[in-house]
mmCIF file of C-alpha atoms in Angstrom:
data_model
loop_
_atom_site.group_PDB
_atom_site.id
_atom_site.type_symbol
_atom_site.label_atom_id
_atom_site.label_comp_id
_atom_site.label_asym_id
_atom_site.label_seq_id
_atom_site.Cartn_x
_atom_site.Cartn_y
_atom_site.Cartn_z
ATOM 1 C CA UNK A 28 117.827 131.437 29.908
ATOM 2 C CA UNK A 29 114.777 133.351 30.216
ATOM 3 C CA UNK A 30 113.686 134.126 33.681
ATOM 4 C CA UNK A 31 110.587 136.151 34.936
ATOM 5 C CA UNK A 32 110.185 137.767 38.456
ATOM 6 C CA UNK A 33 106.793 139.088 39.845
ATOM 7 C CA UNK A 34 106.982 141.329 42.861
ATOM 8 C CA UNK A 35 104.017 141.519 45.685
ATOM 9 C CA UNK A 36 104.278 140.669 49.536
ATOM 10 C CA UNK A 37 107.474 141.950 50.831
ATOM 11 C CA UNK A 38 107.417 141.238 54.149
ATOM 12 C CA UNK A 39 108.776 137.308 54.469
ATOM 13 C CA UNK A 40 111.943 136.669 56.537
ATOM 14 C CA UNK A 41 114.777 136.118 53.810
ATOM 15 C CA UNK A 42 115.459 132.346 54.384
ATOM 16 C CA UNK A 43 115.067 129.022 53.220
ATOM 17 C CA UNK A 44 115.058 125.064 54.348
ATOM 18 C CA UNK A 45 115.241 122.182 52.344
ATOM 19 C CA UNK A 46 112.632 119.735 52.067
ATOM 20 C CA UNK A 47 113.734 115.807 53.224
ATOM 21 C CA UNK A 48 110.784 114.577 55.341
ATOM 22 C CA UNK A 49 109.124 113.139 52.774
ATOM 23 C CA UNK A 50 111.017 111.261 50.123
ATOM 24 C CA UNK A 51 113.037 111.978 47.159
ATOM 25 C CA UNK A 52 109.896 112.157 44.640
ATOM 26 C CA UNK A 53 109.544 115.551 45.776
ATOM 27 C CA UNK A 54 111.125 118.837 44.282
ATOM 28 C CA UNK A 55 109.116 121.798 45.587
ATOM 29 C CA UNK A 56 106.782 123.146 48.150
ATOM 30 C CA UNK A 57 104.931 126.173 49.289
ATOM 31 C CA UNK A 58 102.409 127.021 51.582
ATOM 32 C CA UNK A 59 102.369 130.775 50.671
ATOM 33 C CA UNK A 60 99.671 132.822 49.686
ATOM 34 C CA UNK A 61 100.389 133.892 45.566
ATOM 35 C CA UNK A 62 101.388 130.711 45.038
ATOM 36 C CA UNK A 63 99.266 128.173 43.101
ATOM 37 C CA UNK A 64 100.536 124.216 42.376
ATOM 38 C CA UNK A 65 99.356 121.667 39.809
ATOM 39 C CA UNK A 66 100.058 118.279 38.508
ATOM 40 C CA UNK A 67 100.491 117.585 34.542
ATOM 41 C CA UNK A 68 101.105 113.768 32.777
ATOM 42 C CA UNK A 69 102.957 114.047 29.615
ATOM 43 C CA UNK A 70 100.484 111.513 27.442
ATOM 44 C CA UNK A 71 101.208 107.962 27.125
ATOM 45 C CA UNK A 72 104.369 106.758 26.100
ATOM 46 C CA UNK A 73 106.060 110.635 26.113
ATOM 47 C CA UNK A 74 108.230 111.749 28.415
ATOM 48 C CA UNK A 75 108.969 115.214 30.002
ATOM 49 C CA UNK A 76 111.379 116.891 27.287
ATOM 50 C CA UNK A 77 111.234 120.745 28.594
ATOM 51 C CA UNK A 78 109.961 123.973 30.989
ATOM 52 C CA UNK A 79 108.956 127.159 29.676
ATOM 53 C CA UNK A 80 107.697 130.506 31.416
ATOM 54 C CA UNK A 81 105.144 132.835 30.748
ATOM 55 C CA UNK A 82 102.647 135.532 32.771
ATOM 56 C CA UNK A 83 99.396 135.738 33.284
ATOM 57 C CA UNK A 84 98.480 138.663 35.259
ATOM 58 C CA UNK A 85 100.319 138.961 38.117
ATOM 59 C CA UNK A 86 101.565 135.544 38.421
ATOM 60 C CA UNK A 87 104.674 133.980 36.475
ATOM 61 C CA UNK A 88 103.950 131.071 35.486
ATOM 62 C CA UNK A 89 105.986 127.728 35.029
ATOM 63 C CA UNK A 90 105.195 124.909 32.567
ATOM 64 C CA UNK A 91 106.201 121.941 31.490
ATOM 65 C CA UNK A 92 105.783 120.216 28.100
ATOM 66 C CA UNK A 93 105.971 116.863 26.337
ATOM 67 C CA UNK A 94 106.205 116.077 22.820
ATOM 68 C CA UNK A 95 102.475 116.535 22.344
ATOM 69 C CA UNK A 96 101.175 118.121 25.735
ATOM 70 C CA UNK A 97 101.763 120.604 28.184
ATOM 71 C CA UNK A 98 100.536 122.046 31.228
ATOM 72 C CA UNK A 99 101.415 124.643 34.113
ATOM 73 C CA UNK A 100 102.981 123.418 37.322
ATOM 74 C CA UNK A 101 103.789 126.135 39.181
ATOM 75 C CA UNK A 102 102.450 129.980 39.519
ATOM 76 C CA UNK A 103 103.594 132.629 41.448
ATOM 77 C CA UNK A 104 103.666 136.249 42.079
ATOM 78 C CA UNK A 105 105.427 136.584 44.973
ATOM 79 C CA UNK A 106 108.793 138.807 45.009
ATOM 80 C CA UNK A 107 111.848 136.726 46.222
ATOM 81 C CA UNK A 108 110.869 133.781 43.895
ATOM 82 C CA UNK A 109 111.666 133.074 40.226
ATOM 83 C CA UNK A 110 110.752 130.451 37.716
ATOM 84 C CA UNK A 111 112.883 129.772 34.696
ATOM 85 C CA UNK A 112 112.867 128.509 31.182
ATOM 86 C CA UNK A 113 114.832 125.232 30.348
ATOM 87 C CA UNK A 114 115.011 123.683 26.967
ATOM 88 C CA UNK A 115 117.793 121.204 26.168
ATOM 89 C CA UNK A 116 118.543 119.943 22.587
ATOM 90 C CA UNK A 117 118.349 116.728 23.186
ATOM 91 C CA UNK A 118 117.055 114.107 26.206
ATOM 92 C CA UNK A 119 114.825 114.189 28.164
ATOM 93 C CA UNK A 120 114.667 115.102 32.196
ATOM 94 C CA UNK A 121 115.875 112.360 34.591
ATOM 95 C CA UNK A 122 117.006 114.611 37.708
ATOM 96 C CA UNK A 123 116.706 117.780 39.531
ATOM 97 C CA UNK A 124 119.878 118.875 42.161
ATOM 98 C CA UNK A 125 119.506 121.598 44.648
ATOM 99 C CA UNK A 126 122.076 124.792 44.196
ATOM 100 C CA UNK A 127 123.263 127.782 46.203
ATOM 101 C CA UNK A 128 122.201 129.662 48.394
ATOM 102 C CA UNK A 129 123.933 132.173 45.780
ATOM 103 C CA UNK A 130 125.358 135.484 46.584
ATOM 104 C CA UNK A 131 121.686 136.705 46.944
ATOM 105 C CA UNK A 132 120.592 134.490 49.094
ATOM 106 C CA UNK A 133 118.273 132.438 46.861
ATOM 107 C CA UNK A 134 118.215 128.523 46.682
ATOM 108 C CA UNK A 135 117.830 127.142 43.101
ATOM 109 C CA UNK A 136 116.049 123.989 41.697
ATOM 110 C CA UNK A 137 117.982 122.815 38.630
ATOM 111 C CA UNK A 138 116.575 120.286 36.039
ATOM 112 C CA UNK A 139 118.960 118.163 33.858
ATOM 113 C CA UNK A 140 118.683 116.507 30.748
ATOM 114 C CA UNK A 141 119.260 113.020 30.248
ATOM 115 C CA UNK A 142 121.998 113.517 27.904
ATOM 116 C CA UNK A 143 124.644 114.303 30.533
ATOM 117 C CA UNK A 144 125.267 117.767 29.584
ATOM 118 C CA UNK A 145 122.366 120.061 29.799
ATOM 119 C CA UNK A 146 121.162 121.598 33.012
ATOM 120 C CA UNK A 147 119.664 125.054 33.666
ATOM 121 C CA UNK A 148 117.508 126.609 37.419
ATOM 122 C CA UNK A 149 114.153 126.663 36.499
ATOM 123 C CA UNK A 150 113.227 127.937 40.038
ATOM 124 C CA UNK A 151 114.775 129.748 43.091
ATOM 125 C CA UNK A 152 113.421 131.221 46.290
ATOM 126 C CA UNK A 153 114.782 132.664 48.944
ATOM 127 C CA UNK A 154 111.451 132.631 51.070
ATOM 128 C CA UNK A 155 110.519 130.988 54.671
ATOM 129 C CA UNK A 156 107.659 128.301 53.216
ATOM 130 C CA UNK A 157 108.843 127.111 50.501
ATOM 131 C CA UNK A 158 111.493 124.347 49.270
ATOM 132 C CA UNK A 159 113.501 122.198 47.130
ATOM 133 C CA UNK A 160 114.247 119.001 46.741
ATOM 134 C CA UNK A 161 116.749 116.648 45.223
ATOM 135 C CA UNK A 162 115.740 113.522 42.891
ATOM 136 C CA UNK A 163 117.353 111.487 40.548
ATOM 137 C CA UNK A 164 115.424 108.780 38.094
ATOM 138 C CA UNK A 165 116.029 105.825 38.310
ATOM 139 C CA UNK A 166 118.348 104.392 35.357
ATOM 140 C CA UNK A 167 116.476 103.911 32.377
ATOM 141 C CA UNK A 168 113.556 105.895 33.797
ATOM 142 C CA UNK A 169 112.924 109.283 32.650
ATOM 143 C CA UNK A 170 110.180 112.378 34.320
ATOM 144 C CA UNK A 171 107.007 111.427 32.679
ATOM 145 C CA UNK A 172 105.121 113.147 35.086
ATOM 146 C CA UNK A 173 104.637 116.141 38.201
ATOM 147 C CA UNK A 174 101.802 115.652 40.534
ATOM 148 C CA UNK A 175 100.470 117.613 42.990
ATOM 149 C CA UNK A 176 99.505 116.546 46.645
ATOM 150 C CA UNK A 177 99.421 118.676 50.076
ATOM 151 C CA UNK A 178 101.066 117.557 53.225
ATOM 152 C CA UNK A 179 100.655 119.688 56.604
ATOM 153 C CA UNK A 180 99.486 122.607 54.849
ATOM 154 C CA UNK A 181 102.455 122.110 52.029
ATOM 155 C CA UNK A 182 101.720 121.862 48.336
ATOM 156 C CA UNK A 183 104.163 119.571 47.066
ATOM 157 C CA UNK A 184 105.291 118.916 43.571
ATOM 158 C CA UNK A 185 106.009 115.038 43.260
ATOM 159 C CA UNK A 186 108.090 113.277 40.399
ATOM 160 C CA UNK A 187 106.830 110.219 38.618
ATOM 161 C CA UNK A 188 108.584 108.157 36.361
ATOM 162 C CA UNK A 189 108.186 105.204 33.604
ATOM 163 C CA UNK A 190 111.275 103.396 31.522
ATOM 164 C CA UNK A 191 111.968 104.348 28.084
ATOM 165 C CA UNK A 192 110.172 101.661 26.047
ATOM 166 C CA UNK A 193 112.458 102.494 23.273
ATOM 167 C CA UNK A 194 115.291 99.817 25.018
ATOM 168 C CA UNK A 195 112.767 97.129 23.181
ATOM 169 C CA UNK A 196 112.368 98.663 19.521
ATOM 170 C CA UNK A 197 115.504 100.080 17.602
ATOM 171 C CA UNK A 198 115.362 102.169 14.252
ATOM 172 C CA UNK A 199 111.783 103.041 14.348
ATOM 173 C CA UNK A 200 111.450 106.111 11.705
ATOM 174 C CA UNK A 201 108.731 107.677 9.641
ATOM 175 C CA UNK A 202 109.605 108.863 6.153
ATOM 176 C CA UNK A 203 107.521 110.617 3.718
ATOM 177 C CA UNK A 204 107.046 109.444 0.224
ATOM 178 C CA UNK A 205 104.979 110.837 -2.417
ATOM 179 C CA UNK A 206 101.283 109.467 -1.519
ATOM 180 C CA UNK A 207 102.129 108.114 1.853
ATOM 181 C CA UNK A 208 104.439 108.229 4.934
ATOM 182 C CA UNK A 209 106.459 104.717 5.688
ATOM 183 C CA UNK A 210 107.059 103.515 8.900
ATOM 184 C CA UNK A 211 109.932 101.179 9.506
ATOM 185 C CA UNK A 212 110.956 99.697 13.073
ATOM 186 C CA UNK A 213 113.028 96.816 14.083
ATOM 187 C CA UNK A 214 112.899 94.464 17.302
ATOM 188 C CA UNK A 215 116.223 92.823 18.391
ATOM 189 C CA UNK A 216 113.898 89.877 20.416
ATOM 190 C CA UNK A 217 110.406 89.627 21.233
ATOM 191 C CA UNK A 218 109.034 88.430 24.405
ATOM 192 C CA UNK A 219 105.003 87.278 24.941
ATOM 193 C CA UNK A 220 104.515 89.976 21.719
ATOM 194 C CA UNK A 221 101.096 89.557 20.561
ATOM 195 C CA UNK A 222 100.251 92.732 18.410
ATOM 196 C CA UNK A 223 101.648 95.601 16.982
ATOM 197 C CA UNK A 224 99.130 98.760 16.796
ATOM 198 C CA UNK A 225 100.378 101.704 14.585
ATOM 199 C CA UNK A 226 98.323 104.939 15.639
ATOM 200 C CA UNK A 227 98.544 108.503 14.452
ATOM 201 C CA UNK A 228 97.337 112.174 15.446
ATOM 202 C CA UNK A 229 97.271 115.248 13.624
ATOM 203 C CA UNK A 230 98.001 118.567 16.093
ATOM 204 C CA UNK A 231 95.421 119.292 18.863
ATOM 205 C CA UNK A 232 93.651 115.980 18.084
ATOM 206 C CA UNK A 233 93.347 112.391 19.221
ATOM 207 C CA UNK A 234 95.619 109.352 18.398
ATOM 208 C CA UNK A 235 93.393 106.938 16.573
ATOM 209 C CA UNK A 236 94.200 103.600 15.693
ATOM 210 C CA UNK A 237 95.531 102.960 11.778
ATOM 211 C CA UNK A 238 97.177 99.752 11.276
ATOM 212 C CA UNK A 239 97.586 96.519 13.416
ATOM 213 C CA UNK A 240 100.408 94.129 12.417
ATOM 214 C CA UNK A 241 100.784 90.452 14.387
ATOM 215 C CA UNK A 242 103.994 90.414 16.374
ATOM 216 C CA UNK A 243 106.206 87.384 16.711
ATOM 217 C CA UNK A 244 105.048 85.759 20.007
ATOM 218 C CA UNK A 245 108.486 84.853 21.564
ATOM 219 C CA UNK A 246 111.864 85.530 18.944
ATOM 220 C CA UNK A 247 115.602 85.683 19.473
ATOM 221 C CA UNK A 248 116.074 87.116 16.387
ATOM 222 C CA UNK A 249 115.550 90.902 14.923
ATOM 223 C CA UNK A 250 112.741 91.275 12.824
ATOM 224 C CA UNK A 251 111.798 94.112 10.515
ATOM 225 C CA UNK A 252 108.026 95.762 10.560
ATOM 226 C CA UNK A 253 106.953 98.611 7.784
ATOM 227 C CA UNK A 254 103.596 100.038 7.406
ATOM 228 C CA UNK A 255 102.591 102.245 4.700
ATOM 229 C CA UNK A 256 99.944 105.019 5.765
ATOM 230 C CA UNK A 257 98.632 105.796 2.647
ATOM 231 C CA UNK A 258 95.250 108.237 4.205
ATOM 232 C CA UNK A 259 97.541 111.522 4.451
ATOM 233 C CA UNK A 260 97.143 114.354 2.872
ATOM 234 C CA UNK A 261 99.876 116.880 1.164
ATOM 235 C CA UNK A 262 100.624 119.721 3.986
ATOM 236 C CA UNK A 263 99.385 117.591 6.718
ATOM 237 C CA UNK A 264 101.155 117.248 9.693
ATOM 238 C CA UNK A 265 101.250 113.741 11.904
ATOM 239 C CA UNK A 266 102.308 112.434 14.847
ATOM 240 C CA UNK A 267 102.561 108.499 15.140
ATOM 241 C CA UNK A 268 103.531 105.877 17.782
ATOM 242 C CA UNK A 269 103.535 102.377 18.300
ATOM 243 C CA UNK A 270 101.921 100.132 20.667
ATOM 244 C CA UNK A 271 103.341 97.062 21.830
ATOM 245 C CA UNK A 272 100.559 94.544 22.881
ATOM 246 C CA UNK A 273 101.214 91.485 24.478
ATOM 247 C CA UNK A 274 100.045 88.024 25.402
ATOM 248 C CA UNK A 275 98.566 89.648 28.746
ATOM 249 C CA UNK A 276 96.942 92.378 27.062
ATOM 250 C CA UNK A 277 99.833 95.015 28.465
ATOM 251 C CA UNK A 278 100.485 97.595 26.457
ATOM 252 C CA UNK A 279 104.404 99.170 26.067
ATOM 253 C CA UNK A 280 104.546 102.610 23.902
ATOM 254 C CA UNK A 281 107.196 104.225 21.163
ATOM 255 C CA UNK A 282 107.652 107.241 19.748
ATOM 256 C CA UNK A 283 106.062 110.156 19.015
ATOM 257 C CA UNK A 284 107.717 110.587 15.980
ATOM 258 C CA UNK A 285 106.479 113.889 13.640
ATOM 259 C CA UNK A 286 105.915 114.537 10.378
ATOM 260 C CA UNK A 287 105.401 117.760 8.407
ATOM 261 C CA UNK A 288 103.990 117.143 4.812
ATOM 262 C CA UNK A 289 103.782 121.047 4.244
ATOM 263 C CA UNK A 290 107.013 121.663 3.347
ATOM 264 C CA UNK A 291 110.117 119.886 2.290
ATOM 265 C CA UNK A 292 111.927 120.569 5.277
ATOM 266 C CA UNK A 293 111.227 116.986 6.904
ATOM 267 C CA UNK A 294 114.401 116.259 4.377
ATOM 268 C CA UNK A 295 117.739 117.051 5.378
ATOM 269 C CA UNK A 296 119.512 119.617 3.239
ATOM 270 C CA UNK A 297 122.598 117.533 4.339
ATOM 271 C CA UNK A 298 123.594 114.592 6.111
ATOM 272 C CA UNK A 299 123.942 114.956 10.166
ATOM 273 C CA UNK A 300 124.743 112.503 12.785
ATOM 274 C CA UNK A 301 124.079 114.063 16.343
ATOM 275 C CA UNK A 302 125.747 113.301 19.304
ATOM 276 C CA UNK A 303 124.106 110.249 20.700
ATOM 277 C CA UNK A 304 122.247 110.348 24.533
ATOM 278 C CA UNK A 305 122.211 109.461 26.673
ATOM 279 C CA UNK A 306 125.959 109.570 27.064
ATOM 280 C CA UNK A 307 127.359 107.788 29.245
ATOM 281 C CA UNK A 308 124.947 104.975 29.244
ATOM 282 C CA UNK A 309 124.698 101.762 31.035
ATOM 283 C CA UNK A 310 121.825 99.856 28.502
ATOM 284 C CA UNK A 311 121.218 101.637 25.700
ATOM 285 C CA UNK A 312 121.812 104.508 23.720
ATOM 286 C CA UNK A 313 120.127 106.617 21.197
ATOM 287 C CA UNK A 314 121.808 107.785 17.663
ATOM 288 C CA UNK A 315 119.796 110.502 15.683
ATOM 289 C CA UNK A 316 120.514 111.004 12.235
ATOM 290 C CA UNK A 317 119.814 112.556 8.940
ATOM 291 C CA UNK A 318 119.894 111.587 5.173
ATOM 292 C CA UNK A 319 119.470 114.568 2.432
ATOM 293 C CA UNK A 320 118.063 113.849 -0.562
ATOM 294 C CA UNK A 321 120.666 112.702 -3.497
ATOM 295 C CA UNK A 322 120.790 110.035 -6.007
ATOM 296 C CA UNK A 323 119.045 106.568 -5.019
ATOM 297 C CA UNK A 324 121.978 104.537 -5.502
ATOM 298 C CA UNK A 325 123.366 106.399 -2.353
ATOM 299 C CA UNK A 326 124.310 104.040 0.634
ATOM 300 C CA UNK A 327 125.057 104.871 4.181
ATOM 301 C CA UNK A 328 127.255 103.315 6.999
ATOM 302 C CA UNK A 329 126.975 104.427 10.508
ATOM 303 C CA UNK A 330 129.706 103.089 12.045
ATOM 304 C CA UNK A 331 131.365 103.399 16.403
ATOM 305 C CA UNK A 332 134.992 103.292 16.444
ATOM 306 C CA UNK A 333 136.892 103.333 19.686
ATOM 307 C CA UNK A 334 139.089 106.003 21.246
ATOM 308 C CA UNK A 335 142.119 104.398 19.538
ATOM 309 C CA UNK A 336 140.270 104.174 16.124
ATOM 310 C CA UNK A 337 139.560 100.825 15.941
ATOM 311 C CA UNK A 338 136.183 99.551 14.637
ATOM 312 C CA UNK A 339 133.935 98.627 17.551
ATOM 313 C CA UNK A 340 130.476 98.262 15.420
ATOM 314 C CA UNK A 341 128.917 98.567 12.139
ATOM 315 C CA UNK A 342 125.238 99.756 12.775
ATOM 316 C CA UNK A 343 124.229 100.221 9.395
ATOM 317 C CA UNK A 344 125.448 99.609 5.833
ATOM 318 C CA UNK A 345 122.790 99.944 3.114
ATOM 319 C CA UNK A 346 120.526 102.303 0.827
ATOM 320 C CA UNK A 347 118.616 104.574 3.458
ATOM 321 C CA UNK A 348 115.906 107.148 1.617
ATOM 322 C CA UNK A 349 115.744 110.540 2.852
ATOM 323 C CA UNK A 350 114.796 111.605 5.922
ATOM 324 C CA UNK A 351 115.235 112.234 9.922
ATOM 325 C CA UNK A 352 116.519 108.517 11.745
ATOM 326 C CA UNK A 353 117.385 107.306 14.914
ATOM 327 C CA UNK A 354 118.778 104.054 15.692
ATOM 328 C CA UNK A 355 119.442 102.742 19.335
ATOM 329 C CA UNK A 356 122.645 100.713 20.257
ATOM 330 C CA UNK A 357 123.087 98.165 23.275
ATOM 331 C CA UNK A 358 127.146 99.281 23.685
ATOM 332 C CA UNK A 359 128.307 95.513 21.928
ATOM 333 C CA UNK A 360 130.685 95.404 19.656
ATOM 334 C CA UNK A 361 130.681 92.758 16.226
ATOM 335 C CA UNK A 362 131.171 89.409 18.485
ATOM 336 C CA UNK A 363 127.986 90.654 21.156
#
């Protein structure tokens, strides 16, 4: 955990209060002077995965990052309050808790990942004006965005949230070949669907739209979509997502997923499954995976047993080519 203090004005009474007037969306306030507060929106369809810390003169500074974006939330340079780094390995954040006071008197906010075991302070204070909050998401919603708003002379940071869209789309990967990157998704039903639009980035640029693909209108049954992006280049590196329109002209977003064509380390040196999130879950659940590369005839099986062993579900059983996967699962077993 890295953690950077900045010392100035020393003479604030030692105390603290805990914000509750106002609503659970918010997690901190100030109305000191060497304090500065802003809002950042992870871009659409990404979700807030991370904080880090950093200085810039005086103040420490506090950010917090997407898969694509970032920006700073919080500054300060004001002795008796911290800001800390938190960067879990998998999740993303879906609740902050209040701790202490500790044995030094501060109060800390702590952020938790959505995977149920990850958690770290990523700011304490032990001044009069300034505060923390609790707030939980709720399920299936995840911190997609902080904004900033003042209340009687309080700058507050304020949670937003959006659902994970990935509850709709299951095994949606992007593999590189040798001339082009396949993408490969799968929807379990389909309501009011009217269009698929495939769109990709490169780093520090703009999504543009690539590839369109009719969707199935109204379906019970999975169906399969692949695309082929064939206008890459050899040591490029992409971002893509998916857009979901439908018969109202609403749009529902998947991904980012990344891909680095500049070296061959976007293929597993060995096979991986990680330990799926979030865990426990009440819809759905998210499996990450890797295949290395080996002979084609290879096949794979991912596979849930229960605690006694017994086979609950078999979530894949085929040839797989190389490359990073994740696959979502609704918690049924073989008989739904």
């Amino acid at each position: 955990m890295k953690s950077v203090r900045m010392l100035c004005f020393a003479a604030f009474i030692m105390a603290f209060f805990i914000l509750n007037a106002y609503g659970q969306d918010i997690i901190l306030g100030s109305k000191l002077v060497g304090t500065l507060v802003q809002g950042f929106t992870a871009p659409a369809g990404e979700f807030i995965e991370g904080f880090t810390v950093s200085t810039s003169g005086e103040y420490a500074v506090l950010t917090a990052y997407s898969a694509t974006g970032s920006g700073d939330i919080f500054q300060t340079k004001l002795l008796g309050m911290e800001v800390d780094a938190f960067t879990p390995i998998s999740g993303y954040i879906d609740e902050f808790t209040i701790g202490g006071p500790d044995g030094n008197g501060y109060v800390h906010l702590i952020a938790h990942s959505s995977n149920g075991i990850e958690s770290d302070t990523i700011f304490r204070t032990k001044l009069v004006g300034t505060g923390v909050n609790n707030f939980t998401a709720p399920v299936g919603e995840y911190v997609n965005s902080i904004r900033d708003t003042v209340i009687n002379e309080y700058i507050y940071l304020i949670i937003g949230t959006a659902p994970l869209g990935i509850f709709e789309v299951t095994g949606f990967t992007a593999v590189p070949k040798r001339s082009y990157v396949l993408l490969k998704w799968r929807t379990e039903a389909e309501l009011n669907s009217y269009q698929w639009l495939i769109e990709r980035k490169v780093a520090g640029g703009e999504y543009e739209t690539i590839g369109r693909l009719d969707a199935q209108g109204n379906a019970s049954h999975p169906t399969d979509y692949r695309y082929e992006d064939r206008v890459v280049e050899f040591g490029g590196k992409y971002y893509y997502r998916l857009i979901e329109i439908d018969t109202e002209g609403k749009s529902s977003y998947f991904g980012p997923l990344f891909v680095d064509l500049s070296t061959s380390d976007y293929i597993p040196r060995k096979m991986f499954v990680n330990q799926n999130y979030p865990n426990p879950f009440q819809r759905m659940t998210s499996i990450k995976f890797g295949i290395p590369m080996r002979s084609k005839e290879d096949y794979a099986r991912l596979v849930v047993y229960d605690v006694t062993g017994r086979l609950t579900r078999t979530l894949i059983s085929g040839k797989l080519e190389p490359g990073y996967y994740h696959i979502n699962w609704n918690g049924k077993d073989e008989r739904g």
